[in-house]
CSV table of C-alpha atoms in Angstrom, one decimal:
chain,number,residue,atom,x,y,z
H,174,MET,CA,12.2,14.5,-10.2
H,175,ARG,CA,12.7,15.4,-6.5
H,176,ILE,CA,10.0,14.6,-4.0
H,177,LEU,CA,10.2,16.1,-0.5
H,178,LEU,CA,8.9,13.8,2.2
H,179,VAL,CA,8.2,15.6,5.5
H,180,ASN,CA,7.7,13.9,8.8
H,181,PRO,CA,5.7,16.4,10.8
H,182,ASN,CA,6.7,14.9,14.1
H,183,THR,CA,10.2,15.3,15.5
H,184,THR,CA,11.1,11.6,15.8
H,185,ALA,CA,14.0,11.0,13.3
H,186,SER,CA,13.8,7.2,13.5
H,187,MET,CA,10.3,7.4,12.0
H,188,THR,CA,11.6,9.5,9.2
H,189,THR,CA,14.1,6.9,8.4
H,190,LEU,CA,11.4,4.2,8.2
H,191,ILE,CA,9.1,6.2,6.0
H,192,GLU,CA,12.0,7.3,3.7
H,193,SER,CA,12.8,3.6,3.2
H,194,ALA,CA,9.2,2.9,2.3
H,195,ALA,CA,9.2,5.8,-0.2
H,196,GLN,CA,12.5,4.8,-1.8
H,197,SER,CA,11.2,1.2,-2.3
H,198,VAL,CA,8.5,2.4,-4.7
H,199,ALA,CA,10.0,5.5,-6.2
H,200,GLY,CA,10.8,5.5,-10.0
H,201,PRO,CA,14.4,5.4,-11.2
H,202,ALA,CA,14.3,9.1,-12.0
H,203,THR,CA,12.9,10.1,-8.6
H,204,THR,CA,15.0,11.3,-5.7
H,205,ILE,CA,13.4,11.2,-2.3
H,206,SER,CA,14.5,13.9,0.2
H,207,ALA,CA,13.2,13.1,3.7
H,208,GLN,CA,13.1,15.7,6.4
H,209,THR,CA,12.1,15.6,10.1
H,210,SER,CA,10.4,18.6,11.6
H,211,ARG,CA,12.6,20.5,13.9
H,212,MET,CA,9.9,21.7,16.3
H,213,GLY,CA,6.7,20.2,17.7
H,214,PRO,CA,5.6,16.9,19.3
H,215,VAL,CA,7.6,13.6,19.0
H,216,SER,CA,4.3,12.0,17.8
H,217,ILE,CA,1.0,13.2,16.6
H,218,GLU,CA,-1.8,11.6,18.5
H,219,GLY,CA,-4.9,13.8,18.5
H,220,TYR,CA,-6.0,17.3,17.7
H,221,TYR,CA,-3.7,19.1,20.2
H,222,ASP,CA,-0.5,17.5,18.9
H,223,GLU,CA,-1.6,18.2,15.3
H,224,VAL,CA,-1.9,21.9,15.8
H,225,PHE,CA,1.6,22.3,17.2
H,226,ALA,CA,3.1,20.1,14.5
H,227,VAL,CA,2.0,22.4,11.7
H,228,PRO,CA,4.5,25.3,12.0
H,229,GLY,CA,7.6,23.0,11.8
H,230,MET,CA,6.1,21.0,9.0
H,231,LEU,CA,5.4,24.2,7.0
H,232,MET,CA,9.0,25.4,7.5
H,233,GLU,CA,10.3,22.1,6.0
H,234,ILE,CA,8.1,22.4,3.0
H,235,ALA,CA,9.0,26.0,2.4
H,236,GLU,CA,12.7,25.2,2.6
H,237,GLY,CA,12.3,22.1,0.4
H,238,GLU,CA,10.5,24.1,-2.3
H,239,ARG,CA,13.2,26.8,-2.2
H,240,ALA,CA,15.8,24.0,-2.6
H,241,GLY,CA,14.1,22.7,-5.8
H,242,ALA,CA,11.6,20.1,-4.7
H,243,ASP,CA,9.0,19.2,-7.4
H,244,ALA,CA,6.4,18.0,-5.0
H,245,ALA,CA,5.9,17.5,-1.2
H,246,ILE,CA,4.3,14.7,0.9
H,247,ILE,CA,3.2,15.2,4.5
H,248,ALA,CA,3.8,11.9,6.2
H,249,CYS,CA,1.1,11.8,8.8
H,250,PHE,CA,-2.2,10.0,8.4
H,251,ASP,CA,-4.0,13.0,9.9
H,252,ASP,CA,-3.0,15.0,6.8
H,253,THR,CA,-1.6,17.5,9.2
H,254,GLY,CA,-1.7,21.0,8.0
H,255,LEU,CA,-2.4,19.9,4.4
H,256,ASP,CA,-4.6,22.8,3.4
H,257,ALA,CA,-2.2,25.4,4.9
H,258,ALA,CA,0.7,23.7,3.0
H,259,ARG,CA,-1.2,23.8,-0.3
H,260,ALA,CA,-2.0,27.4,0.2
H,261,MET,CA,1.6,28.2,1.0
H,262,ALA,CA,3.4,26.2,-1.6
H,263,SER,CA,3.4,26.4,-5.4
H,264,ILE,CA,4.4,22.8,-5.8
H,265,PRO,CA,1.9,19.9,-5.4
H,266,VAL,CA,1.5,18.8,-1.7
H,267,LEU,CA,0.0,15.4,-0.9
H,268,GLY,CA,-1.4,14.0,2.3
H,269,ILE,CA,-0.9,10.3,2.9
H,270,CYS,CA,-4.4,9.7,4.1
H,271,GLU,CA,-5.9,11.2,1.0
H,272,ALA,CA,-3.5,9.3,-1.2
H,273,ALA,CA,-4.2,6.0,0.6
H,274,VAL,CA,-7.9,6.1,0.4
H,275,ALA,CA,-7.9,7.3,-3.2
H,276,THR,CA,-5.7,4.3,-4.0
H,277,ALA,CA,-7.7,1.9,-2.0
H,278,ALA,CA,-10.9,3.0,-3.7
H,279,THR,CA,-9.5,1.8,-7.1
H,280,VAL,CA,-8.9,-1.7,-5.9
H,281,ALA,CA,-11.8,-2.4,-3.5
H,282,GLN,CA,-15.4,-1.3,-3.0
H,283,ARG,CA,-15.1,-1.4,0.8
H,284,PHE,CA,-12.0,-1.1,2.9
H,285,SER,CA,-11.1,-0.6,6.6
H,286,VAL,CA,-8.6,1.9,7.9
H,287,VAL,CA,-6.7,0.5,10.8
H,288,THR,CA,-5.1,3.4,12.8
H,289,THR,CA,-3.3,3.6,16.1
H,290,LEU,CA,-5.3,4.9,19.1
H,291,GLU,CA,-9.0,5.3,19.7
H,292,ARG,CA,-8.7,9.1,19.9
H,293,SER,CA,-7.6,9.0,16.2
H,294,ILE,CA,-10.9,7.4,15.1
H,295,MET,CA,-13.0,10.5,14.9
H,296,PRO,CA,-10.3,12.6,13.1
H,297,VAL,CA,-9.8,9.9,10.6
H,298,LYS,CA,-13.6,9.5,10.1
H,299,GLY,CA,-13.7,13.3,9.5
H,300,LEU,CA,-11.1,12.8,6.7
H,301,MET,CA,-13.2,9.9,5.2
H,302,HIS,CA,-16.1,12.3,5.1
H,303,ARG,CA,-14.0,15.0,3.5
H,304,TYR,CA,-12.7,12.7,0.9
H,305,GLY,CA,-16.1,11.2,0.1
H,306,MET,CA,-15.2,7.7,1.4
H,307,LEU,CA,-17.4,7.5,4.6
H,308,ASP,CA,-19.8,5.1,3.0
H,309,ARG,CA,-17.0,2.8,1.8
H,310,ALA,CA,-14.6,2.9,4.7
H,311,THR,CA,-14.7,1.6,8.3
H,312,VAL,CA,-12.2,3.1,10.8
H,313,ARG,CA,-10.7,1.0,13.5
H,314,ALA,CA,-8.0,1.5,16.1
H,315,ALA,CA,-5.5,-1.1,17.2
H,316,ASP,CA,-4.6,0.5,20.6
H,317,ILE,CA,-1.1,1.2,19.5
H,318,PRO,CA,0.8,4.3,20.6
H,319,VAL,CA,2.6,5.7,17.6
H,320,LEU,CA,6.1,5.4,19.0
H,321,SER,CA,5.5,1.7,19.9
H,322,LEU,CA,5.7,0.9,16.2
H,323,ASP,CA,9.4,1.6,16.5
H,324,ASP,CA,9.8,-1.0,19.3
H,325,PRO,CA,9.8,-4.7,18.2
H,326,SER,CA,9.1,-5.8,21.8
H,327,SER,CA,6.0,-3.6,22.2
H,328,GLY,CA,3.5,-6.2,20.7
H,329,ALA,CA,2.3,-3.5,18.3
H,330,LEU,CA,2.4,-5.8,15.2
H,331,THR,CA,0.3,-8.5,17.0
H,332,LYS,CA,-2.3,-5.9,17.9
H,333,LEU,CA,-2.3,-4.6,14.4
H,334,ARG,CA,-2.9,-8.1,13.0
H,335,ILE,CA,-5.8,-8.7,15.4
H,336,GLU,CA,-7.5,-5.6,14.2
H,337,ILE,CA,-6.9,-6.4,10.6
H,338,GLU,CA,-8.5,-9.8,11.1
H,339,ARG,CA,-11.5,-8.2,12.8
H,340,ALA,CA,-11.8,-5.8,9.9
H,341,LEU,CA,-11.8,-8.6,7.4
H,342,THR,CA,-14.4,-10.6,9.3
H,343,ASP,CA,-16.7,-8.0,10.9
H,344,ASP,CA,-16.4,-5.2,8.3
H,345,GLN,CA,-16.2,-7.5,5.3
H,346,ALA,CA,-13.3,-5.3,4.2
H,347,GLU,CA,-11.9,-6.0,0.8
H,348,ALA,CA,-8.8,-4.0,1.4
H,349,ILE,CA,-6.9,-2.6,4.4
H,350,VAL,CA,-5.5,0.9,4.7
H,351,LEU,CA,-2.7,1.4,7.3
H,352,GLY,CA,-3.6,4.5,9.2
H,353,CYS,CA,-0.2,5.7,10.4
H,354,ALA,CA,3.0,6.6,8.6
H,355,GLY,CA,4.9,4.5,11.1
H,356,MET,CA,3.3,1.4,9.6
H,357,ALA,CA,4.7,2.1,6.2
H,358,ASP,CA,7.2,-0.8,6.2
H,359,LEU,CA,4.5,-3.4,7.0
H,360,ALA,CA,2.3,-3.1,3.9
H,361,ARG,CA,3.8,-5.8,1.7
H,362,GLN,CA,4.2,-8.3,4.6
H,363,LEU,CA,0.6,-7.9,5.7
H,364,GLN,CA,-0.6,-8.1,2.1
H,365,ASP,CA,1.1,-11.4,1.6
H,366,GLU,CA,-0.3,-12.7,4.9
H,367,TYR,CA,-3.9,-11.8,4.4
H,368,GLY,CA,-4.3,-12.0,0.6
H,369,VAL,CA,-6.0,-8.6,0.2
H,370,PRO,CA,-4.6,-5.2,-0.9
H,371,VAL,CA,-2.9,-3.4,2.0
H,372,VAL,CA,-2.3,0.2,1.2
H,373,ASP,CA,0.4,2.3,2.8
H,374,GLY,CA,-0.2,6.0,2.4
H,375,VAL,CA,3.5,6.9,2.1
H,376,SER,CA,4.0,4.7,-0.9
H,377,ALA,CA,0.7,5.7,-2.5
H,378,ALA,CA,1.6,9.4,-2.1
H,379,VAL,CA,4.9,8.9,-3.8
H,380,LYS,CA,3.3,7.4,-6.9
H,381,LEU,CA,0.6,10.1,-7.0
H,382,ALA,CA,3.3,12.8,-6.6
H,383,GLU,CA,5.2,11.3,-9.5
H,384,GLY,CA,2.1,11.3,-11.6
H,385,LEU,CA,1.2,14.9,-10.8
H,386,VAL,CA,4.7,16.1,-11.7
H,387,ALA,CA,4.8,14.1,-14.9
H,388,LEU,CA,1.4,15.7,-15.9
H,389,GLY,CA,2.7,19.2,-15.1
H,390,LEU,CA,-0.1,19.7,-12.5
H,391,ARG,CA,0.2,22.1,-9.6
H,392,THR,CA,-2.2,23.1,-6.9
H,393,SER,CA,-4.7,25.7,-8.1
H,394,LYS,CA,-4.1,29.2,-6.7
H,395,ARG,CA,-7.6,30.3,-7.5
H,396,GLY,CA,-10.0,30.3,-4.5
H,397,ALA,CA,-9.3,28.1,-1.5
H,398,TYR,CA,-5.6,27.6,-2.1
H,399,ALA,CA,-4.8,31.1,-3.1
H,400,THR,CA,-1.5,32.4,-1.8
H,401,PRO,CA,-2.0,33.8,1.7
H,402,LEU,CA,-2.4,37.6,1.9
H,403,ALA,CA,0.6,39.5,3.1
H,404,LYS,CA,0.0,40.8,6.7
H,405,PRO,CA,1.9,41.0,10.0
H,406,TYR,CA,1.9,38.1,12.4
H,407,MET,CA,2.7,38.9,16.1
H,408,GLY,CA,4.7,37.3,18.8
H,409,ILE,CA,6.6,34.1,18.3
H,410,LEU,CA,4.8,33.5,15.0
H,411,ALA,CA,6.1,36.7,13.4
H,412,SER,CA,8.5,34.9,11.1
H,413,PHE,CA,5.5,33.0,9.6
H,414,ALA,CA,3.9,36.2,8.4
H,415,PRO,CA,2.9,35.9,4.7
H,416,GLN,CA,5.0,38.1,2.4
H,417,SER,CA,4.3,39.5,-1.1
H,418,PRO,CA,3.6,36.8,-3.7
H,419,LYS,CA,6.5,38.2,-5.6
H,420,ASN,CA,8.8,36.6,-3.0
H,421,ASN,CA,9.9,33.0,-3.5
H,422,SER,CA,8.6,32.0,-0.1
H,423,VAL,CA,5.4,32.8,1.9
H,424,TRP,CA,7.4,34.0,4.9
H,425,THR,CA,10.8,35.4,5.6
H,426,GLU,CA,13.5,33.3,7.1
H,427,THR,CA,14.9,34.3,10.5
């Protein structure tokens, strides 16, 4: 089984980190192929960054599917471009936020999502609403820029710990969900420290992807995730124009 792991930002060091987290939980028959987007922002922090991260991420998923991936994971807690990717691809595509909260809900009645910056709180709350978890989840921000997670001298881990402690005390959280792919390597350490389940979306998505592939399940192409209709796209997005469903990819390579 081959799982494609796509980092939709362009920071390769973060891809290395999330690949390691994925490898640590992957089954012996699973190969993780991690790819970094080749266009877009170096980090995704808010709605504006998210929009411009989608084209590069879709390119990586399309190429990975052509290369034989059995499933794909979008390694950003905003579930960046998830609906578009599911419409484009024929293989299962998972978002790490959806995977994380679905997993957390099986081990706790209430949980807190601890994300990076305050501007991420409302987008993540929107995802909690979408996934039916708004009455079970509290969303907090630790005031951590995404790229600071890659810098041991930044104090990011200390800030994260402070917010986790507040979540356990003030929110009465029974579990913690780490709200950024850049935190993927911290889950086991923090779980040991605080004695509650700490869920990393990258690892959760790997195990869900393995299950979907083993069950032979793919994204439904009836209704919302139907293959995009063939039509011209103009300007710099011309290469993203959907092609005939008879083709192996949604758009043509340039």
